Short mmCIF file of C-alpha atoms in Angstrom, two decimals:
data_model
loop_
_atom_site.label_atom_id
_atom_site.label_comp_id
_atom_site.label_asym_id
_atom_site.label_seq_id
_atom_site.Cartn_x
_atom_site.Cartn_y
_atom_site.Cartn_z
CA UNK A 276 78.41 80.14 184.32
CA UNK A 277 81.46 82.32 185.24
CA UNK A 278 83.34 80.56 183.17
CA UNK A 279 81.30 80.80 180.24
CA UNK A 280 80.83 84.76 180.65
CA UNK A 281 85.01 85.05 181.15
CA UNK A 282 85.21 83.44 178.20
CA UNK A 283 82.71 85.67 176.24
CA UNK A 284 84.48 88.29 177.22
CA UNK A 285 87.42 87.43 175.54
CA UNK A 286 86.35 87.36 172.79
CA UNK A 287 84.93 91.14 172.70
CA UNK A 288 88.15 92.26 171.53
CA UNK A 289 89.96 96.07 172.90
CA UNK A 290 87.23 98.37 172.70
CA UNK A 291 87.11 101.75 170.89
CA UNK A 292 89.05 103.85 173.60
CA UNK A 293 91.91 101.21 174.26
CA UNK A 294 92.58 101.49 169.86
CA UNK A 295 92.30 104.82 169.90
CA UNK A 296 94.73 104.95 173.04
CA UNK A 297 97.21 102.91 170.47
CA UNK A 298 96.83 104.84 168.04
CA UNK A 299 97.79 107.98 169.40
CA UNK A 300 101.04 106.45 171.00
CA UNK A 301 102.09 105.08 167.31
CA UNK A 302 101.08 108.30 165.90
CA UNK A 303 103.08 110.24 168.77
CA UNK A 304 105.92 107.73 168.21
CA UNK A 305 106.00 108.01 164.58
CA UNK A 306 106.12 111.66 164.63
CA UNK A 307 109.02 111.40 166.85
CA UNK A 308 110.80 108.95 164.69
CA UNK A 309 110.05 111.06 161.46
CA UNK A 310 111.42 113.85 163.19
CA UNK A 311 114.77 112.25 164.25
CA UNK A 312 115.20 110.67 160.89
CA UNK A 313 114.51 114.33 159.07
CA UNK A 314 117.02 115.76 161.52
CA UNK A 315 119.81 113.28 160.73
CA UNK A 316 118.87 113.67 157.27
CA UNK A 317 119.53 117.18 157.09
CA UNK A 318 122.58 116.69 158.96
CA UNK A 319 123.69 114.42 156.60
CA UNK A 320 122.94 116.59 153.49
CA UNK A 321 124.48 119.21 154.93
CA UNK A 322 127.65 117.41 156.05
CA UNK A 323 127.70 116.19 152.53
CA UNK A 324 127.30 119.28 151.03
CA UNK A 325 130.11 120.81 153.15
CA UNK A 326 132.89 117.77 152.31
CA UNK A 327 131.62 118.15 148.48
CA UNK A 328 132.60 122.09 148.41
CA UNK A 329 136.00 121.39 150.59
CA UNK A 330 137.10 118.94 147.96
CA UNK A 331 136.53 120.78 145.43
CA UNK A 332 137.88 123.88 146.33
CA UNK A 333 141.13 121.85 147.27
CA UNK A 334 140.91 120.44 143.84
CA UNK A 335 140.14 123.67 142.29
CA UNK A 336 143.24 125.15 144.29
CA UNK A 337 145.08 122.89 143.05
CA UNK A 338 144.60 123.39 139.50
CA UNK A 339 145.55 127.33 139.86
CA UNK A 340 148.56 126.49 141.55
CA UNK A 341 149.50 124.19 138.57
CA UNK A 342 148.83 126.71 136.51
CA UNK A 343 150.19 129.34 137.87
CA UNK A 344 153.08 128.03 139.56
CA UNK A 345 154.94 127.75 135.97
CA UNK A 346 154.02 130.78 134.48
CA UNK A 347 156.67 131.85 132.34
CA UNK A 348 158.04 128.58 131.05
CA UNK A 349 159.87 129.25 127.87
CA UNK A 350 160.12 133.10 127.90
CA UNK A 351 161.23 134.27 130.90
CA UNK A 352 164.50 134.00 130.12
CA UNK A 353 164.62 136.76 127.06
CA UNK A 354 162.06 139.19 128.87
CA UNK A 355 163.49 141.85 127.73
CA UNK A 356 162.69 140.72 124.01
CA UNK A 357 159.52 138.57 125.18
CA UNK A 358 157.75 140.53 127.88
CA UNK A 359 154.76 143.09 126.86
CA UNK A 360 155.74 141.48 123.11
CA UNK A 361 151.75 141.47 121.39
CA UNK A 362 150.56 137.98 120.36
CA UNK A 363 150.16 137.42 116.61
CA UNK A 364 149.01 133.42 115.95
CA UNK A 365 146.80 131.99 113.19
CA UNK A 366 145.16 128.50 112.63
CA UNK A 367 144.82 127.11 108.85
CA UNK A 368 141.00 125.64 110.87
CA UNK A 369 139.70 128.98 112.45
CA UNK A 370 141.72 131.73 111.05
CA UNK A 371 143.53 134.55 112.93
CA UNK A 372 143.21 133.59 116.65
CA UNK A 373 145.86 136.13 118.37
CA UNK A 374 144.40 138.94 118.69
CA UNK A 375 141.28 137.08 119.28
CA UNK A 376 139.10 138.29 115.94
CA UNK A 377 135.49 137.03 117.19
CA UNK A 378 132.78 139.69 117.97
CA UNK A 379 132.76 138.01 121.50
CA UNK A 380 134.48 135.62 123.43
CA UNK A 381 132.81 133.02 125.17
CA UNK A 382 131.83 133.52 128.72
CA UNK A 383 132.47 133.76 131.63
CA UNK A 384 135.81 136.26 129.63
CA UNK A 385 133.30 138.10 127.47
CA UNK A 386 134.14 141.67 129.32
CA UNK A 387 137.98 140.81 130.06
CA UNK A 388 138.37 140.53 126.39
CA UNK A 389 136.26 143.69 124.90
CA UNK A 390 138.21 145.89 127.90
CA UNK A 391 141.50 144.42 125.76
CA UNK A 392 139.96 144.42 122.63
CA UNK A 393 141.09 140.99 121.99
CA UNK A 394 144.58 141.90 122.12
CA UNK A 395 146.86 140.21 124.76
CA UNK A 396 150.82 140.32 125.06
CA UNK A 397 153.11 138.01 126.31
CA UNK A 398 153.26 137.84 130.15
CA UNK A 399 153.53 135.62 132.69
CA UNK A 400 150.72 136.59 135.25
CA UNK A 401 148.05 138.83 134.97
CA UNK A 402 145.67 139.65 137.25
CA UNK A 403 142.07 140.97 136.00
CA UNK A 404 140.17 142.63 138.65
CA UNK A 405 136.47 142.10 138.37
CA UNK A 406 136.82 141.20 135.18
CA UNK A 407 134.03 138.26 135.65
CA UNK A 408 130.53 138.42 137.18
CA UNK A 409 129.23 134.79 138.17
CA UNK A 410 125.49 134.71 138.07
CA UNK A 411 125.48 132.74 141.29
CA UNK A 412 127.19 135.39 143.07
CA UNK A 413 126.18 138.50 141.40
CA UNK A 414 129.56 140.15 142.48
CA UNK A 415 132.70 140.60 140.69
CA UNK A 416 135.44 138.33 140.49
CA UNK A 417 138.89 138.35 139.52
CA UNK A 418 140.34 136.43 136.43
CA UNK A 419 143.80 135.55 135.62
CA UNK A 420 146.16 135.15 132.35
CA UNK A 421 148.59 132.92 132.49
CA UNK A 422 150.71 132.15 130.12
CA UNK A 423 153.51 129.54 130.15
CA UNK A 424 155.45 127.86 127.41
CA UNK A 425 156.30 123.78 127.49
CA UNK A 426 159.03 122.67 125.87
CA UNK A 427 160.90 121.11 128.41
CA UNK A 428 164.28 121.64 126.98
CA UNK A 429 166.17 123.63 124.84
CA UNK A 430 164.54 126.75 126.06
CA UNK A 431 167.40 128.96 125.76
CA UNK A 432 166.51 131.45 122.43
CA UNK A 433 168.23 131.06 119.38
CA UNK A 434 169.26 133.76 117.58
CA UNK A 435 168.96 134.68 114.20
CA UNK A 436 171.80 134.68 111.35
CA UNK A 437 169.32 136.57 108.38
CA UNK A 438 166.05 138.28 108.21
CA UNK A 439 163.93 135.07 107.99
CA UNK A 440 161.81 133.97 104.60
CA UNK A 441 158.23 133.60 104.07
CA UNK A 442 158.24 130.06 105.16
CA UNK A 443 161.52 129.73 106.53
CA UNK A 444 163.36 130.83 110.22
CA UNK A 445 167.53 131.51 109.68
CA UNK A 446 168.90 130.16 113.10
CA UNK A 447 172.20 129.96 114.24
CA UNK A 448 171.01 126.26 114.75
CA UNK A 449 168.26 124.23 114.73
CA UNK A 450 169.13 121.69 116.97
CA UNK A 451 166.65 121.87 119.81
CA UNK A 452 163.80 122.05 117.43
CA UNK A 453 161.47 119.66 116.82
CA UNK A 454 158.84 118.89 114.04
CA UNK A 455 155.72 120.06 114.56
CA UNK A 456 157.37 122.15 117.89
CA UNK A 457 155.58 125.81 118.59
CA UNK A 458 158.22 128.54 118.08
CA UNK A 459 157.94 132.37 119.42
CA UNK A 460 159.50 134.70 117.33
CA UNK A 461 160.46 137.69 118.95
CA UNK A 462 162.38 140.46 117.81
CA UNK A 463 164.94 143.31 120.12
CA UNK A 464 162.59 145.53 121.89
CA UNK A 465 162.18 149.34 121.14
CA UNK A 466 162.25 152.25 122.62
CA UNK A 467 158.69 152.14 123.65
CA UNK A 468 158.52 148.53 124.99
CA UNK A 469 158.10 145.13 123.22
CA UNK A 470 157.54 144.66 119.20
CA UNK A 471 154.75 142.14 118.23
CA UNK A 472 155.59 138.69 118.22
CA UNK A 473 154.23 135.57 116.25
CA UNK A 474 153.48 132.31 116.87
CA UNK A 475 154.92 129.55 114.34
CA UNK A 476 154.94 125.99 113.97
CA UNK A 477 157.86 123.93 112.71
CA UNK A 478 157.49 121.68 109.48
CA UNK A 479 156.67 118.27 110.51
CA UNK A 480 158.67 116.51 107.62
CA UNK A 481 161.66 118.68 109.29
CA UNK A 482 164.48 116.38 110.35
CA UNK A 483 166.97 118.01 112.94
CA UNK A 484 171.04 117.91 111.98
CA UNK A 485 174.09 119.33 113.82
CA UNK A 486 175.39 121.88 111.11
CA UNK A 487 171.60 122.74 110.09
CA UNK A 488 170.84 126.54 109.98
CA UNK A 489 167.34 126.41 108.11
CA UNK A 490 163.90 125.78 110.42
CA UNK A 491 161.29 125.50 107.40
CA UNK A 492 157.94 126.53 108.90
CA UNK A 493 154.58 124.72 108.21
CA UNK A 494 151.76 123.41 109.82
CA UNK A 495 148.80 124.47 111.66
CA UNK A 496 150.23 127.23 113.47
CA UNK A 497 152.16 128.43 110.49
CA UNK A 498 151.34 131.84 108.38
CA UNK A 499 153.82 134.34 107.14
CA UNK A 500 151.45 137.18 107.67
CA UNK A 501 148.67 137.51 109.99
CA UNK A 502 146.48 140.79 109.97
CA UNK A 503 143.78 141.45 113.03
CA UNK A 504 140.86 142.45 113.08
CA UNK A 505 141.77 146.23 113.69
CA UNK A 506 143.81 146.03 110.13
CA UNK A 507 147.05 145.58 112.24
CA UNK A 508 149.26 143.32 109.91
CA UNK A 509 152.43 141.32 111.34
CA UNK A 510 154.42 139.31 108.18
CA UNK A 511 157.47 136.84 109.13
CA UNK A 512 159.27 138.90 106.78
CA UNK A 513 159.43 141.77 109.26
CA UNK A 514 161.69 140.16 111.65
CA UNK A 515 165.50 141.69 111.76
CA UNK A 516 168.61 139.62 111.80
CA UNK A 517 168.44 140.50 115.29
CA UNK A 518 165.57 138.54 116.23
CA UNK A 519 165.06 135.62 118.54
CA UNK A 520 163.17 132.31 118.34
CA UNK A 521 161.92 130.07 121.97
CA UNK A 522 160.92 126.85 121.55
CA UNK A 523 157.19 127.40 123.74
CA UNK A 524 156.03 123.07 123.29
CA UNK A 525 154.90 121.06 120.74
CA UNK A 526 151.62 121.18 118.85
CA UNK A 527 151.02 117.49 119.05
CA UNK A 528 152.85 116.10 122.24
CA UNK A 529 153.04 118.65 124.69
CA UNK A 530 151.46 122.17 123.63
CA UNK A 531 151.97 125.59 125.60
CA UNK A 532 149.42 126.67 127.99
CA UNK A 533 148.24 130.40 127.34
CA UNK A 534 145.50 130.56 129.77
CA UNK A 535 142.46 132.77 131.00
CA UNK A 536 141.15 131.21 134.50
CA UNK A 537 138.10 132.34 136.16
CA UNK A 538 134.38 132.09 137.67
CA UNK A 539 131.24 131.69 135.66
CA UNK A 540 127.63 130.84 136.17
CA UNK A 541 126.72 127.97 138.05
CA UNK A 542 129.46 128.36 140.57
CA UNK A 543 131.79 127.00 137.57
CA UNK A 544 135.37 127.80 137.70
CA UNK A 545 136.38 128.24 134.12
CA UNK A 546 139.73 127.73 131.96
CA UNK A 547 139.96 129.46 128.32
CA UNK A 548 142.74 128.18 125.68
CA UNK A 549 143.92 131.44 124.11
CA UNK A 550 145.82 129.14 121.66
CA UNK A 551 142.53 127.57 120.97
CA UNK A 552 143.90 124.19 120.66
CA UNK A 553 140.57 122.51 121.12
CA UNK A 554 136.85 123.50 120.33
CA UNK A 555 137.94 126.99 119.41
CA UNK A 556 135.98 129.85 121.83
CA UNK A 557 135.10 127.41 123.92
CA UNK A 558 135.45 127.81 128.23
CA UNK A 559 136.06 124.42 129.84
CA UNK A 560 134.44 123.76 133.13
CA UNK A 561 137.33 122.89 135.76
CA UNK A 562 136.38 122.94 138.94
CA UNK A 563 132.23 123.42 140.84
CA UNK A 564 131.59 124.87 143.85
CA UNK A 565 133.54 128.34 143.59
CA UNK A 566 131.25 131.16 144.12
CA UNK A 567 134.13 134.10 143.86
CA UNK A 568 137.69 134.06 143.22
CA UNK A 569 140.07 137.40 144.07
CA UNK A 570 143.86 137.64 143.58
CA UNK A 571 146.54 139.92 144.85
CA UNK A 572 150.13 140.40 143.72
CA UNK A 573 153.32 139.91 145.70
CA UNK A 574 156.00 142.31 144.96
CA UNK A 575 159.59 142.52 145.15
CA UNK A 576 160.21 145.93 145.86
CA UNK A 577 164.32 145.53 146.19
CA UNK A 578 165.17 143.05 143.85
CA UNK A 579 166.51 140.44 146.42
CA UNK A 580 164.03 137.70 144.67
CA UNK A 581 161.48 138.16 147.92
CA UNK A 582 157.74 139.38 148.15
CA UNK A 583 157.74 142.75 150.19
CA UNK A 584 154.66 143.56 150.11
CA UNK A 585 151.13 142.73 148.16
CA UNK A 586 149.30 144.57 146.17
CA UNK A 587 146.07 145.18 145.02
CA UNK A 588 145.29 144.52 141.17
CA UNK A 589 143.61 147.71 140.72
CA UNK A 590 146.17 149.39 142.21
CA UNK A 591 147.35 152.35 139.46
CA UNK A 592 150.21 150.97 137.31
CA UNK A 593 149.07 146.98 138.36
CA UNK A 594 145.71 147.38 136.74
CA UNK A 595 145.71 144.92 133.88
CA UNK A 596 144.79 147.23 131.31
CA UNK A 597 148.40 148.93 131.79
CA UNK A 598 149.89 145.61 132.24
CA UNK A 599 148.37 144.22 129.00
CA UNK A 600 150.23 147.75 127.11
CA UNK A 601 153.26 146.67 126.56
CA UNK A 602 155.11 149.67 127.66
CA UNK A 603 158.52 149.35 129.05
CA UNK A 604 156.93 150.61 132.58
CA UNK A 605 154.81 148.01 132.37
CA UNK A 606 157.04 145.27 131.36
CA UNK A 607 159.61 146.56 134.31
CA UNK A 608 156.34 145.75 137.03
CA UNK A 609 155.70 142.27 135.58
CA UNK A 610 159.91 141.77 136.42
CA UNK A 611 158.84 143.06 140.13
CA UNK A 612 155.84 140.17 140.79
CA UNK A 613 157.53 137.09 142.38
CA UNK A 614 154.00 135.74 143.30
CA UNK A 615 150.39 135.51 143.48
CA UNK A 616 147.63 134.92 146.12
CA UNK A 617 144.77 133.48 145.50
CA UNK A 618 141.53 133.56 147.44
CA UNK A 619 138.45 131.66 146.65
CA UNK A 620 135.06 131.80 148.09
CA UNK A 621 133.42 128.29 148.01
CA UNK A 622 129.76 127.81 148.22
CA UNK A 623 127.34 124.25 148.71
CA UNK A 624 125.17 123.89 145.63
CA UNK A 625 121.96 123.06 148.58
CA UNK A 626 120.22 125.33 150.03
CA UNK A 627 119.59 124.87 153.79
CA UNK A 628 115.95 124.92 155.02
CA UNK A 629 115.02 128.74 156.12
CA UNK A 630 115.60 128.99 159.69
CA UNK A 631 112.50 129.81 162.02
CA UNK A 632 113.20 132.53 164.35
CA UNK A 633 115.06 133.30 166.49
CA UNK A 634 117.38 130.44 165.03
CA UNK A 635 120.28 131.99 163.56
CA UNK A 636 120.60 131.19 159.57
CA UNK A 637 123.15 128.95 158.07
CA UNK A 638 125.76 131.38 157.40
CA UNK A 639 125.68 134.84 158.86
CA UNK A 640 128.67 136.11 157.17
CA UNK A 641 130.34 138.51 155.97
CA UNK A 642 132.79 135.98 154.67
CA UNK A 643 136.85 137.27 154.12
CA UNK A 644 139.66 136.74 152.43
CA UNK A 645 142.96 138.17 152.94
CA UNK A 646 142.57 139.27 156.03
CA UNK A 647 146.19 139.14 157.85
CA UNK A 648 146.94 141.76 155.55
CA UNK A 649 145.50 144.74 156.38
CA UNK A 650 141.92 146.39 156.18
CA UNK A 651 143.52 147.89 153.09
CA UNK A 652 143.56 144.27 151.15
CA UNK A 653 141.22 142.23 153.01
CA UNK A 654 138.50 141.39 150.50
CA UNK A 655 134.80 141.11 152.19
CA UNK A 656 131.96 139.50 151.34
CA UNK A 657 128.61 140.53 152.85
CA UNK A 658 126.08 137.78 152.17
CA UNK A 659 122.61 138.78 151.75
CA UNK A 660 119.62 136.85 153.35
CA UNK A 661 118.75 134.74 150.65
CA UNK A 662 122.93 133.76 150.53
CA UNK A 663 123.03 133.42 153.74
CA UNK A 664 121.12 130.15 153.46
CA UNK A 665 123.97 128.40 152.16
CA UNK A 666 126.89 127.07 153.62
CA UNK A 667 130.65 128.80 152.53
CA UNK A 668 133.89 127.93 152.93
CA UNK A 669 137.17 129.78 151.87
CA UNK A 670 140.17 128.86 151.05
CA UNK A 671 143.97 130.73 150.55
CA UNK A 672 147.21 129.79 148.44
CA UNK A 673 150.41 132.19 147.78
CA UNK A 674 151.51 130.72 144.88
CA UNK A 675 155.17 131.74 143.78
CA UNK A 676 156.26 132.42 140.09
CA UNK A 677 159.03 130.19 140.51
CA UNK A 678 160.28 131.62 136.95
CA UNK A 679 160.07 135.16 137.70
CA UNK A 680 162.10 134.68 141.03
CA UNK A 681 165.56 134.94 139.70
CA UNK A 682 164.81 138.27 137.76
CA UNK A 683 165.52 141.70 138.08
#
């Protein structure tokens, strides 16, 4: 009988408060096990997030420094002639492109170009203070115009015998031209600074010879007369006897890179071809991840080839709107800045959760750059509370203008 009632009872099964006691231990268990995993996963998004933004602003670093470390290519050399010189260039697709002739300029360089109203001169750096406003940010950032030519060789001007033709550049020898090669022609400076230059592009059916004096002149890049949008007209035909021509690159092979670098929407940083050698107006994403960019300029003040001190871009006489004139004050500064130092705010493209108090947030802030030199030129950033969700990271290069180190 014992038996038989043992074995009945076996077969009852747990009873209502034993599942219930199981229950609540998987439920308690599973909480616990949801909450480690959502920990460690927002550790690892995070962590993520963090090694995305350092790589890119390492990558995006690297891309200024490229940039900016050969400013001057090609020109340097003549800056007397070349320096402050305005740009005159001309496309047989899209029509007069130097000084830039379109209502607007594609963004993120919209204001940089109305303040210059689409006129830019030949220079190696230029810093533009505040001259973008990302969306992401909401603060100003600082742009920069670079300009650098690529020929490689050959870079030493060549002066002119005669006043050069319609379609035609009189050199005291062609030799280290090229067909289809980019050619500045500049002419002496005046009294009041640099004369307008012009871009030109050498024929491609032209065949180089020792004794040859002639550079015929045709192409993309060619035009004997080029007249902005302000009614300002520069002909080929104006150029002295005096006159030089620079080999900048070559159309085809290895074209010269006249820049504008900056920040746009989406935490984008943005490059510009003012040569418009591809989809013309058109900015091309280079690097994500940079929520502000700033710049300051090293100076020479002695002329021993060595940065003395830095300075701030909207410092009077450094401002880009004088540096962009022309003047010979102005091209006598650009001979002083032997570098540049760059500064860029990096920011993760997730947002972390919103911290419960008393939990401090993800980034208190205020972030800096610049800071080992002075309250003067330390840049800050104070984040506000919906920024401060984010994580930041910054990041600092002192790039030298290796072709602007020799001159005085």
């Amino acid at each position: 009988m014992s038996q038989l009632l043992l074995a009945r009872k076996r077969q009852d099964g747990f009873s209502l408060i034993e599942l219930m006691v199981v229950i609540a231990i998987v439920l308690v268990m599973s909480l616990a096990i949801f909450g480690v995993m959502s920990t460690s996963e927002g550790k690892k998004r995070t962590l993520t997030s963090v090694n995305d933004i350092d790589q890119s602003g390492n990558f995006a670093m690297y891309q200024l420094e490229k940039t900016v470390r050969i400013a001057g290519s090609g020109f340097s050399q003549s800056y007397v002639q070349s320096f402050g010189c305005q740009l005159f260039a001309k496309q047989t697709t899209n029509g007069v492109i130097l000084p830039f002739s379109g209502a607007t300029m594609a963004q993120p360089f919209n204001t940089l170009n109305a303040a210059l109203g689409g006129t830019f001169v030949l220079a190696p750096a230029i810093i533009a203070k505040n001259a973008t406003t990302p969306g992401m940010s909401g603060s100003t950032s600082d742009a920069l115009i670079i300009m650098s030519g690529s020929a490689g060789y050959g870079e030493v001007p060549t002066a002119f015998t005669n006043s050069p033709t319609s379609a035609q550049l009189n050199l005291q020898s062609t030799l280290s031209f090229k067909p289809n090669d980019l050619v500045l022609v500049v002419d002496q400076a005046g009294s009041s600074g640099a004369l307008p230059c012009m871009i030109q592009q050498v024929d491609s059916a032209y065949t180089a010879s020792t004794n040859a004096t002639a550079l015929p002149l045709a192409g993309t890049y060619y035009a004997s007369s080029i007249k902005a949008k302000g009614g300002a007209i520069r002909n080929l035909t104006d150029y002295s006897n005096n006159a030089l021509a620079m080999g900048i690159g070559n159309s085809a092979r290895n074209p010269p890179s006249f820049q504008l670098l900056g920040v746009g929407d989406n935490n984008v940083l943005f490059q510009y071809d003012l040569l418009q050698g591809g989809t013309y107006d058109t900015a091309i994403p280079t690097a994500d991840g940079v929520f502000e960019m700033h710049a300051l300029y090293g100076v020479d003040t002695n002329n021993d080839g060595l940065v003395d001190k830095w300075v701030d871009p909207s410092t009077t006489g450094y401002d880009y709107a004088t540096l962009e004139s022309g003047t010979v004050a102005a091209n006598n500064t650009l001979l002083t800045i032997k570098a540049i130092r760059i500064g860029l705010i990096m920011r993760t493209s997730l947002q972390e959760k919103a911290p419960v108090s008393p939990a401090p947030p993800a980034t208190t802030g205020p972030l800096t750059l610049f800071s080992d030199l002075g309250k003067t030129l330390t840049y800050t950033r104070t984040l506000t509370t919906a920024e401060q969700n984010y994580r930041y990271r910054t990041i600092e290069s002192t790039i030298p203008l290796r072709n602007s180190l020799l001159l005085n």
